[in-house]
Coordinates of C-alpha atoms and ligand atoms in Angstrom, one line a residue:
X1 CA -6.0 -41.4 -0.9
X2 CA -2.6 -42.0 -1.4
X3 CA -0.6 -39.1 0.4
X4 CA 3.2 -38.1 0.3
X5 CA 5.6 -35.5 2.0
X6 CA 6.4 -34.8 5.1
X7 CA 3.6 -34.2 7.7
X8 CA 2.6 -34.2 11.5
X9 CA 1.6 -37.9 13.0
X10 CA -2.1 -36.2 13.6
X11 CA -2.3 -34.5 10.0
X12 CA -5.4 -35.4 8.8
X13 CA -7.5 -33.2 6.4
X14 CA -10.8 -35.7 6.5
X15 CA -10.8 -35.0 10.4
X16 CA -9.6 -31.1 10.1
X17 CA -11.6 -30.1 6.9
X18 CA -13.7 -33.1 5.8
X19 CA -11.7 -33.7 2.9
X20 CA -12.4 -37.5 1.5
X21 CA -11.7 -39.1 -1.2
X22 CA -9.0 -37.3 -2.7
X23 CA -6.7 -38.7 -5.5
X24 CA -3.0 -38.0 -4.0
X25 CA -2.1 -35.5 -1.2
X26 CA 0.9 -34.0 -1.7
X27 CA 2.6 -32.9 1.9
X28 CA 5.0 -29.7 2.2
X29 CA 6.6 -30.4 -1.3
X30 CA 9.6 -28.8 -1.8
X31 CA 10.0 -26.1 -4.5
X32 CA 12.1 -28.2 -6.9
X33 CA 9.1 -30.6 -6.9
X34 CA 6.6 -28.0 -7.1
X35 CA 7.9 -26.4 -10.1
X36 CA 8.3 -29.6 -11.8
X37 CA 4.4 -30.6 -11.2
X38 CA 3.7 -27.2 -12.5
X39 CA 5.7 -28.1 -15.8
X40 CA 4.4 -31.1 -16.0
X41 CA 0.8 -30.0 -16.2
X42 CA 1.5 -27.6 -18.2
X43 CA 0.5 -24.8 -15.9
X44 CA 4.4 -22.7 -16.1
X45 CA 7.5 -22.5 -17.8
X46 CA 11.1 -22.0 -16.8
X47 CA 12.7 -18.8 -17.4
X48 CA 16.4 -18.2 -18.1
X49 CA 17.1 -17.2 -14.4
X50 CA 15.3 -20.8 -12.9
X51 CA 12.7 -18.7 -12.3
X52 CA 9.2 -20.5 -13.2
X53 CA 6.3 -18.2 -15.2
X54 CA 2.5 -18.7 -14.5
X55 CA -0.3 -17.0 -15.9
X56 CA -2.7 -16.4 -13.3
X57 CA -6.4 -16.8 -16.0
X58 CA -8.9 -14.4 -15.9
X59 CA -7.5 -12.8 -12.8
X60 CA -4.6 -11.0 -13.0
X61 CA -5.8 -9.0 -9.4
X62 CA -8.0 -9.5 -6.4
X63 CA -11.4 -9.2 -7.1
X64 CA -12.6 -7.1 -4.0
X65 CA -16.4 -7.3 -4.8
X66 CA -16.3 -11.2 -4.1
X67 CA -14.3 -10.8 -0.7
X68 CA -16.8 -11.9 1.7
X69 CA -16.7 -11.9 5.9
X70 CA -18.8 -15.0 7.3
X71 CA -20.9 -12.9 9.7
X72 CA -21.5 -14.7 13.0
X73 CA -21.6 -14.1 16.7
X74 CA -17.8 -13.5 16.4
X75 CA -18.1 -10.9 13.9
X76 CA -21.6 -9.4 13.7
X77 CA -20.8 -6.3 16.1
X78 CA -17.2 -6.2 15.6
X79 CA -16.6 -6.0 11.9
X80 CA -17.1 -2.8 9.9
X81 CA -19.6 -4.1 7.4
X82 CA -20.3 -2.1 4.2
X83 CA -18.8 -2.4 0.5
X84 CA -15.5 -3.6 2.0
X85 CA -16.6 -6.0 4.3
X86 CA -19.4 -8.0 3.0
X87 CA -21.5 -10.4 4.7
X88 CA -21.8 -13.9 3.7
X89 CA -24.3 -16.4 6.1
X90 CA -22.8 -19.3 7.9
X91 CA -24.8 -22.0 6.6
X92 CA -24.1 -21.0 3.3
X93 CA -20.7 -21.5 3.9
X94 CA -21.2 -24.5 4.9
X95 CA -23.2 -25.3 2.2
X96 CA -20.7 -24.3 -0.3
X97 CA -17.6 -25.8 1.2
X98 CA -19.4 -28.6 1.2
X99 CA -19.7 -28.3 -3.1
X100 CA -16.0 -27.4 -2.9
X101 CA -15.3 -30.8 -1.1
X102 CA -17.5 -32.5 -3.5
X103 CA -15.7 -31.1 -6.3
X104 CA -12.1 -32.1 -5.3
X105 CA -13.3 -35.7 -4.8
X106 CA -11.0 -37.9 -7.1
X107 CA -8.5 -34.8 -7.5
X108 CA -4.7 -34.6 -6.1
X109 CA -4.4 -31.5 -3.5
X110 CA -0.8 -30.4 -2.2
X111 CA -0.9 -29.2 1.3
X112 CA 1.4 -26.4 2.8
X113 CA 2.1 -25.8 6.6
X114 CA 3.4 -22.7 7.1
X115 CA 2.8 -19.7 9.6
X116 CA 2.5 -15.8 9.6
X117 CA 3.9 -13.7 12.2
X118 CA 8.0 -13.5 12.9
X119 CA 7.3 -12.2 17.0
X120 CA 6.6 -15.9 18.3
X121 CA 4.1 -13.9 20.9
X122 CA 1.5 -13.7 17.7
X123 CA 2.8 -16.9 15.6
X124 CA -0.4 -18.1 13.5
X125 CA 0.1 -21.7 12.3
X126 CA -1.6 -21.7 8.7
X127 CA -2.6 -25.1 6.8
X128 CA -2.7 -24.3 3.1
X129 CA -4.6 -26.8 1.2
X130 CA -4.4 -26.0 -2.9
X131 CA -5.3 -27.5 -6.1
X132 CA -2.4 -26.1 -8.1
X133 CA 1.2 -26.9 -7.1
X134 CA 2.6 -22.9 -8.0
X135 CA -0.3 -21.7 -5.8
X136 CA 1.1 -24.1 -2.7
X137 CA 4.5 -23.1 -3.8
X138 CA 3.5 -19.1 -3.6
X139 CA 2.4 -20.2 0.3
X140 CA 5.7 -21.5 0.7
X141 CA 7.4 -18.2 -0.6
X142 CA 5.0 -15.5 1.2
X143 CA 4.2 -17.2 4.3
X144 CA 7.0 -18.2 6.9
X145 CA 8.7 -21.4 6.8
X146 CA 8.3 -24.1 9.8
X147 CA 11.6 -26.2 10.3
X148 CA 11.1 -30.1 9.7
X149 CA 10.9 -30.6 13.2
X150 CA 8.0 -27.7 13.8
X151 CA 6.8 -29.9 10.7
X152 CA 6.4 -33.0 12.5
X153 CA 4.9 -31.3 15.3
X154 CA 2.1 -28.9 13.3
X155 CA -1.0 -27.7 14.6
X156 CA -2.9 -25.7 12.5
X157 CA -4.6 -22.2 13.7
X158 CA -6.0 -21.6 10.4
X159 CA -6.8 -23.5 6.9
X160 CA -7.0 -22.0 3.7
X161 CA -8.1 -24.0 0.8
X162 CA -7.7 -22.7 -2.4
X163 CA -9.8 -24.6 -5.4
X164 CA -9.7 -22.1 -8.3
X165 CA -11.2 -24.5 -11.3
X166 CA -14.2 -25.0 -8.8
X167 CA -16.6 -22.2 -9.6
X168 CA -19.9 -21.2 -7.7
X169 CA -22.9 -20.6 -8.7
X170 CA -24.1 -17.4 -7.7
X171 CA -27.9 -18.2 -7.4
X172 CA -26.9 -20.9 -5.6
X173 CA -23.9 -20.3 -3.1
X174 CA -25.1 -16.5 -2.2
X175 CA -21.9 -15.4 -3.9
X176 CA -22.1 -12.0 -6.4
X177 CA -20.3 -14.4 -9.5
X178 CA -18.5 -17.6 -9.9
X179 CA -15.0 -16.6 -8.0
X180 CA -15.3 -16.0 -4.5
X181 CA -12.7 -15.2 -1.5
X182 CA -14.8 -16.0 2.2
X183 CA -13.1 -15.3 5.6
X184 CA -14.8 -17.6 8.5
X185 CA -13.4 -16.4 11.7
X186 CA -15.3 -19.0 13.7
X187 CA -14.3 -21.8 11.9
X188 CA -11.2 -20.3 11.1
X189 CA -11.0 -21.1 7.2
X190 CA -10.3 -19.0 3.9
X191 CA -12.0 -20.7 0.9
X192 CA -11.4 -19.3 -2.4
X193 CA -12.4 -20.4 -5.4
X194 CA -13.1 -19.3 -9.3
X195 CA -9.9 -17.2 -9.1
X196 CA -5.9 -18.4 -9.5
X197 CA -4.7 -14.7 -8.5
X198 CA -2.3 -15.9 -5.6
X199 CA -3.0 -12.3 -4.1
X200 CA -6.6 -13.9 -2.6
X201 CA -4.3 -16.1 -0.6
X202 CA -1.9 -13.7 1.0
X203 CA -4.2 -10.9 1.3
X204 CA -6.7 -13.2 3.2
X205 CA -4.5 -13.8 5.7
X206 CA -3.9 -10.1 6.0
X207 CA -7.3 -9.5 6.7
X208 CA -7.5 -12.3 9.4
X209 CA -4.7 -10.6 11.1
X210 CA -5.9 -7.1 10.7
X211 CA -9.2 -8.3 12.4
X212 CA -7.5 -10.5 15.1
X213 CA -4.4 -8.5 16.6
X214 CA -6.2 -5.3 16.9
X215 CA -9.6 -6.7 18.3
X216 CA -8.1 -9.1 20.6
X217 CA -4.6 -8.8 21.2
X218 CA -4.2 -4.7 21.3
X219 CA -1.7 -4.8 18.2
X220 CA -1.5 -2.5 15.7
X221 CA -1.7 -4.3 12.2
X222 CA -0.4 -2.1 9.1
X223 CA -0.3 -2.3 5.5
X224 CA 3.5 -1.0 5.1
X225 CA 6.9 -2.2 4.5
X226 CA 9.7 -1.8 6.8
X227 CA 13.4 -1.9 7.3
X228 CA 16.4 -1.1 9.7
X229 CA 19.3 1.0 9.2
X230 CA 23.0 0.3 11.0
X231 CA 22.3 1.8 13.6
X232 CA 19.0 -0.6 14.5
X233 CA 16.4 2.5 13.5
X234 CA 13.6 1.0 12.0
X235 CA 11.3 2.8 9.2
X236 CA 8.0 2.1 7.9
X237 CA 6.5 2.6 5.0
X238 CA 2.7 3.0 4.4
X239 CA 1.1 3.3 0.8
X240 CA -1.4 1.8 -1.4
X241 CA -0.8 -0.4 -4.4
X242 CA 1.9 0.9 -6.8
X243 CA 3.2 3.9 -4.0
X244 CA 7.2 2.2 -3.9
X245 CA 6.4 0.2 -0.5
X246 CA 8.1 -2.8 -2.1
X247 CA 10.7 -0.7 -4.1
X248 CA 11.7 2.1 -1.3
X249 CA 11.7 -0.7 1.2
X250 CA 14.9 -2.6 -0.7
X251 CA 17.9 -0.7 0.1
X252 CA 21.5 -1.9 -0.1
X253 CA 22.5 0.1 3.0
X254 CA 19.2 -0.9 5.1
X255 CA 18.1 -4.4 6.0
X256 CA 14.6 -5.2 5.0
X257 CA 12.0 -6.6 7.6
X258 CA 9.3 -7.3 4.6
X259 CA 7.6 -5.7 2.0
X260 CA 3.9 -5.4 2.8
X261 CA 2.4 -6.4 5.9
X262 CA 3.6 -6.0 9.6
X263 CA 2.8 -5.8 13.0
X264 CA 3.5 -3.4 15.8
X265 CA 2.9 -4.5 19.7
X266 CA 2.9 -2.1 23.2
X267 CA 6.6 -3.4 23.7
X268 CA 8.0 -2.3 20.5
X269 CA 8.1 -5.1 18.1
X270 CA 7.4 -4.2 14.8
X271 CA 7.3 -8.0 13.1
X272 CA 6.6 -9.1 9.6
X273 CA 3.4 -11.1 9.2
X274 CA 4.9 -12.8 5.9
X275 CA 8.2 -14.7 5.2
X276 CA 8.4 -13.2 1.6
X277 CA 7.9 -10.5 -1.3
X278 CA 5.5 -9.8 -4.0
X279 CA 6.9 -7.5 -6.2
X280 CA 5.6 -5.5 -9.4
X281 CA 7.6 -6.4 -12.3
X282 CA 6.2 -3.9 -14.4
X283 CA 9.3 -1.7 -16.2
X284 CA 11.7 -3.6 -13.7
X285 CA 15.1 -3.0 -14.6
X286 CA 18.5 -4.1 -13.1
X287 CA 20.0 -0.8 -13.1
X288 CA 17.2 0.6 -11.0
X289 CA 16.1 -2.2 -9.0
X290 CA 18.9 -4.2 -8.8
X291 CA 17.5 -6.0 -5.8
X292 CA 14.7 -7.3 -6.8
X293 CA 15.4 -8.0 -10.5
X294 CA 18.3 -10.3 -8.8
X295 CA 15.7 -12.0 -6.5
X296 CA 14.1 -13.6 -9.4
X297 CA 15.8 -16.7 -9.6
X298 CA 15.3 -20.3 -8.6
X299 CA 12.5 -20.5 -6.6
X300 CA 10.9 -17.3 -7.4
X301 CA 7.4 -17.7 -9.1
X302 CA 6.8 -15.0 -12.2
X303 CA 3.2 -13.9 -12.9
X304 CA 1.7 -12.7 -16.1
X305 CA 4.6 -11.6 -17.8
X306 CA 6.0 -11.5 -21.4
X307 CA 9.2 -13.1 -23.2
X308 CA 11.6 -11.7 -25.8
X309 CA 10.4 -13.0 -28.5
X310 CA 11.2 -16.5 -29.4
X311 CA 13.3 -16.7 -25.9
X312 CA 12.4 -17.7 -22.2
X313 CA 14.0 -14.1 -21.1
X314 CA 11.6 -12.1 -19.4
X315 CA 10.1 -8.8 -21.3
X316 CA 9.1 -6.7 -18.1
X317 CA 8.2 -4.0 -20.4
X318 CA 5.4 -6.2 -21.7
X319 CA 2.5 -5.6 -20.2
X320 CA 0.2 -7.2 -22.8
X321 CA -1.8 -9.4 -20.2
X322 CA -1.8 -6.8 -17.1
X323 CA -0.2 -4.1 -15.7
X324 CA 0.0 -5.8 -12.9
X325 CA 2.6 -8.2 -13.3
X326 CA 4.0 -9.8 -10.3
X327 CA 6.8 -12.1 -9.0
X328 CA 6.7 -13.5 -5.7
X329 CA 9.9 -14.6 -3.7
X330 CA 11.2 -16.0 -0.2
X331 CA 12.3 -13.2 1.5
X332 CA 16.4 -14.6 2.0
X333 CA 16.5 -13.9 -2.3
X334 CA 17.1 -10.5 -0.7
X335 CA 20.7 -10.3 0.7
X336 CA 20.5 -7.8 3.4
X337 CA 17.1 -9.1 5.4
X338 CA 16.4 -9.1 9.5
X339 CA 16.6 -12.4 10.7
X340 CA 13.6 -12.7 12.2
X341 CA 12.3 -10.3 10.7
X342 CA 11.3 -8.1 13.5
X343 CA 12.2 -4.6 14.0
X344 CA 12.1 -1.8 16.8
X345 CA 9.6 1.3 17.2
X346 CA 9.9 3.2 14.5
X347 CA 12.0 6.4 14.2
X348 CA 10.4 7.4 10.9
X349 CA 7.5 6.7 9.1
X350 CA 6.9 7.6 5.3
X351 CA 3.4 7.9 3.9
X352 CA 3.9 7.3 0.4
X353 CA 1.2 8.4 -2.4
X354 CA 1.4 8.2 -6.1
X355 CA 0.0 11.9 -7.0
X356 CA -0.5 11.5 -10.7
X357 CA -1.8 15.4 -10.0
X358 CA 1.8 16.4 -9.8
X359 CA 0.8 18.8 -6.8
X360 CA 1.8 17.3 -3.3
X361 CA 5.7 17.9 -2.8
X362 CA 8.3 14.9 -3.3
X363 CA 8.9 15.2 0.3
X364 CA 7.2 17.1 3.1
X365 CA 7.3 16.6 7.1
X366 CA 4.2 16.3 8.8
X367 CA 2.6 17.4 12.2
X368 CA 1.0 14.7 14.1
X369 CA -2.0 16.2 13.4
X370 CA -1.6 16.1 9.8
X371 CA 0.1 12.5 10.5
X372 CA -3.7 11.4 11.2
X373 CA -5.2 13.5 8.8
X374 CA -3.3 11.4 5.7
X375 CA -3.5 8.2 7.3
X376 CA -7.2 8.3 7.9
X377 CA -7.4 9.6 4.2
X378 CA -5.1 6.8 2.5
X379 CA -4.5 9.2 -0.6
X380 CA -3.3 8.1 -3.9
X381 CA -4.0 8.3 -7.6
X382 CA -4.2 5.9 -10.4
X383 CA -4.1 6.8 -14.1
X384 CA -5.7 5.1 -16.8
X385 CA -3.7 2.6 -18.6
X386 CA -4.7 4.0 -22.1
X387 CA -3.1 4.2 -25.2
X388 CA -4.3 7.7 -26.4
X389 CA -2.3 10.3 -24.9
X390 CA -3.9 12.3 -21.9
X391 CA -6.3 10.9 -19.4
X392 CA -7.4 12.4 -16.4
X393 CA -6.4 10.4 -13.3
X394 CA -8.8 8.8 -10.6
X395 CA -8.2 10.2 -6.8
X396 CA -8.1 6.8 -4.3
X397 CA -8.8 7.5 -0.7
X398 CA -8.3 4.3 1.4
X399 CA -8.5 4.7 5.0
X400 CA -5.5 3.3 6.3
X401 CA -3.6 3.4 3.3
X402 CA -5.4 -0.3 3.2
X403 CA -9.0 0.0 3.8
X404 CA -9.6 -3.5 1.5
X405 CA -8.0 -5.6 3.8
X406 CA -9.1 -3.8 6.9
X407 CA -12.3 -5.6 9.0
X408 CA -12.6 -3.3 11.7
X409 CA -13.6 0.6 11.6
X410 CA -10.8 2.6 10.3
X411 CA -10.8 4.8 13.6
X412 CA -9.3 1.7 15.1
X413 CA -5.9 1.2 13.7
X414 CA -5.8 5.4 13.2
X415 CA -6.2 5.5 17.1
X416 CA -3.5 2.8 18.0
X417 CA -1.3 4.5 15.5
X418 CA -1.9 8.4 17.1
X419 CA -1.0 7.0 20.4
X420 CA 2.3 5.0 19.0
X421 CA 3.3 8.2 17.1
X422 CA 2.6 10.3 20.1
X423 CA 4.5 8.0 22.7
X424 CA 7.3 7.3 20.7
X425 CA 7.9 10.7 19.2
X426 CA 7.9 9.0 15.6
X427 CA 9.0 11.8 13.0
X428 CA 6.0 11.0 9.6
X429 CA 7.0 12.3 6.6
X430 CA 4.4 12.5 3.2
X431 CA 6.2 11.4 -0.1
X432 CA 5.0 11.8 -3.3
X433 CA 6.3 8.9 -5.9
X434 CA 3.9 10.2 -8.0
X435 CA 4.4 13.1 -10.9
X436 CA 6.0 16.5 -10.6
X437 CA 6.3 19.4 -13.2
X438 CA 2.3 18.9 -13.9
X439 CA 0.3 15.7 -13.8
X440 CA 0.1 12.4 -16.1
X441 CA 0.4 13.6 -19.8
X442 CA 2.5 17.0 -18.8
X443 CA 4.7 15.8 -16.5
X444 CA 7.2 12.8 -15.5
X445 CA 6.9 10.8 -12.7
X446 CA 9.4 11.3 -9.5
X447 CA 13.1 10.0 -10.5
X448 CA 13.3 7.0 -8.4
X449 CA 16.8 8.1 -7.5
X450 CA 15.4 11.3 -6.4
X451 CA 12.9 9.7 -4.0
X452 CA 15.6 7.6 -2.3
X453 CA 17.4 10.1 -1.7
X454 CA 14.7 12.3 0.2
X455 CA 14.3 8.9 1.8
X456 CA 18.0 8.4 2.6
X457 CA 18.4 12.6 3.7
X458 CA 15.2 12.0 6.2
X459 CA 16.6 8.7 7.9
X460 CA 19.7 9.9 8.1
X461 CA 18.9 13.7 10.0
X462 CA 20.3 15.6 7.0
X463 CA 16.8 17.5 6.9
X464 CA 17.0 18.4 10.5
X465 CA 18.5 21.7 10.6
X466 CA 17.2 23.2 6.8
X467 CA 14.5 25.7 6.5
X468 CA 11.0 24.8 5.5
X469 CA 8.6 26.2 3.6
X470 CA 5.0 25.8 3.9
X471 CA 2.7 25.0 1.1
X472 CA -0.1 27.2 0.9
X473 CA -2.9 25.0 0.7
X474 CA -2.2 21.8 2.1
X475 CA -0.1 23.4 4.7
X476 CA 2.8 20.9 3.9
X477 CA 6.3 21.9 5.5
X478 CA 8.5 21.6 2.4
X479 CA 12.4 21.0 3.1
X480 CA 14.0 24.1 1.1
X481 CA 16.8 21.9 0.3
X482 CA 17.9 18.3 0.5
X483 CA 21.3 16.7 -0.6
X484 CA 21.4 14.9 -3.6
X485 CA 18.4 16.5 -5.0
X486 CA 17.9 19.6 -7.1
X487 CA 16.0 22.2 -4.8
X488 CA 14.2 23.3 -7.8
X489 CA 11.9 19.9 -7.7
X490 CA 10.9 20.5 -3.6
X491 CA 8.3 22.9 -4.0
X492 CA 5.8 21.2 -6.8
X493 CA 4.6 24.7 -8.1
X494 CA 8.2 25.7 -9.2
X495 CA 8.4 22.8 -11.4
X496 CA 5.2 23.6 -13.3
X497 CA 5.5 25.9 -16.1
X498 CA 1.9 27.0 -15.7
X499 CA 1.2 28.1 -12.3
X500 CA -2.4 29.5 -12.3
X501 CA -3.0 26.1 -13.5
X502 CA -1.1 24.3 -10.6
X503 CA -2.9 26.5 -8.2
X504 CA -6.2 25.6 -9.9
X505 CA -5.2 21.7 -9.9
X506 CA -4.2 21.8 -6.4
X507 CA -7.2 23.3 -5.2
X508 CA -9.1 20.6 -6.7
X509 CA -7.6 17.9 -5.3
X510 CA -7.4 19.3 -1.6
X511 CA -11.4 19.7 -2.4
X512 CA -11.6 16.1 -2.9
X513 CA -9.7 15.9 0.6
X514 CA -12.2 17.8 2.4
X515 CA -15.2 16.0 0.4
X516 CA -13.3 12.4 1.3
X517 CA -13.0 13.3 4.9
X518 CA -16.7 13.7 5.6
X519 CA -17.4 10.5 6.2
X520 CA -15.0 10.4 9.2
X521 CA -15.6 14.2 10.5
X522 CA -17.5 12.4 13.9
X523 CA -15.2 11.9 16.4
X524 CA -12.4 13.1 15.0
X525 CA -10.5 15.5 17.4
X526 CA -10.4 19.0 16.1
X527 CA -6.9 19.5 16.2
X528 CA -6.7 16.4 13.1
X529 CA -9.7 18.3 11.3
X530 CA -7.4 21.6 11.6
X531 CA -5.1 19.8 9.5
X532 CA -7.1 19.4 6.9
X533 CA -6.2 21.7 3.9
X534 CA -7.2 25.3 3.0
X535 CA -9.1 26.0 -0.4
X536 CA -8.0 28.9 -1.9
X537 CA -10.6 31.7 -2.7
Ligands
ATP601 P1 1.7 -3.5 -3.6 O1 0.7 -3.0 -2.2 O2 0.7 -3.4 -4.5 O3 2.4 -4.3 -3.4 P2 3.5 -1.4 -3.5 O4 3.3 -0.3 -2.7 O5 4.4 -2.4 -2.8 O6 2.6 -2.0 -4.5 P3 5.8 -1.3 -5.6 O7 5.8 -2.6 -6.3 O8 7.3 -0.8 -4.9 O9 4.5 -0.8 -5.0 O10 5.7 -0.2 -7.1 C1 6.3 0.8 -7.4 C2 6.3 1.0 -8.8 O11 6.5 2.6 -8.9 C3 7.6 -0.1 -9.2 O12 7.0 -0.6 -10.7 C4 8.6 1.3 -9.2 O13 9.5 0.7 -10.1 C5 7.7 2.3 -9.8 N1 8.3 3.9 -9.2 C6 8.7 4.7 -10.4 N2 9.2 5.6 -10.2 C7 9.0 5.5 -8.2 C8 9.5 6.3 -7.4 N3 10.2 7.3 -7.7 N4 9.0 5.8 -6.2 C9 9.0 4.5 -6.2 N5 8.6 3.7 -7.0 C10 8.5 4.4 -8.2
MN602 MN1 4.4 -4.6 -2.4

């Protein structure tokens, strides 16, 4: 077992993890070295801007059904078990880990020392062991990067072991199929196999923090992006995948704290968990999203993209592999960032939804009760990626805008957020980045420049003195005017040619909100229940 690279004198994979008889162990390699190995192994290619492009194989997204948590003394009574948080037996974990270790015998591995949580009070050291060099580089991009000196004294709190070419045998191993991501809170290990999709690494640690921070430290963990204005005012953007967290938090006039995962503690610290961004690249253009576009340079890793024919120039409109094409890059690829990635108590919170029914207003101001109602609901819509025209979008309700990553009952996060919104008197806005003028197939998606203008107006207080109109069904307060935005698009009903169709669709969506909320009714205060939509009769 040959070991190369920088590491702490007591760093020992055999003692800490039981990894034995590996071939070469590459510690904390630079991005350049990892890129070189990636290319030599035929795992990736260089693109015209110096970014590398890789394919993640069979999985081009996370596999939520194959995400497990080891059920033991630490988790049994704390985790909200069910379809999202699936149980795994401790003995089965150990057995599967042994099989993975046997698989790695004689193979090269890459080790990355990194950490999560930009606020030192919550810093969590993570040692990531990967089979593939570019997965290691993903960890370099996405987690926080220790200094050389910190690496010399590095003691891991958590380990991630990621061996995509190792396949589980469901019969023997107790997994659902050959791929898996399993979190063990007692041994502090995340074990990933059978999938090269890097999001499993990132969201694995996110899930860990979503347990530890609220449960053990009374800190709210959030699936949101965050940025800071010139006056130091922090804004948070919650939303499910594809609603605009990454896109809208990159704003040339505001410094970026982070694009996806944050904590908010009792001392007014809003801190990034991560050290990088993971942006969608579908239809990316330099005109509409210059900051993200320019971040795709040496050091960035593109996933599952296509190329302009006969060149190494990415074609971001090519979705032949997946709609979920992605790029990861260290946060410093964005030019105006907060350093360190910490802000203060937010002044504004935006709930982003991509309503493909075209029913919800592009911007509305929520009362405290409505804010809690929408946070618990966590609504967005998915459009089926089909060629043959009009298909009905699907509603998605994901509590706290991040249910797949929340090990605790949603009420825990909602309670923490509610208290903070109350105490800090935060303004909460609902932003529909989805359809206008009709649903998917009839209307079109809200223009990004209008969405940006509405968010800017809200943050700059320009909506404080305008008139608001209340929408009948959802009870949402809609500004009658907004600078830089045509007034007629602010009220969705006005943008639909067929008003009867609008009322029907709005009623239909309201019904789905009400149905979804049934699961949460118990224990939710009457005031919040009153914020539910009211059906037209
Ligand atoms: P994830 O949690 O998966 O990272 P996300 O919330 O960060 O998702 P984004 O990466 O910001 O989502 O994706 C939003 C996508 O929608 C981008 O591709 C963006 O270009 C596109 N888009 C189109 N119109 C709008 C709009 N009005 N507002 C925001 N995004 C828009
Ligand atoms: Mn994102």
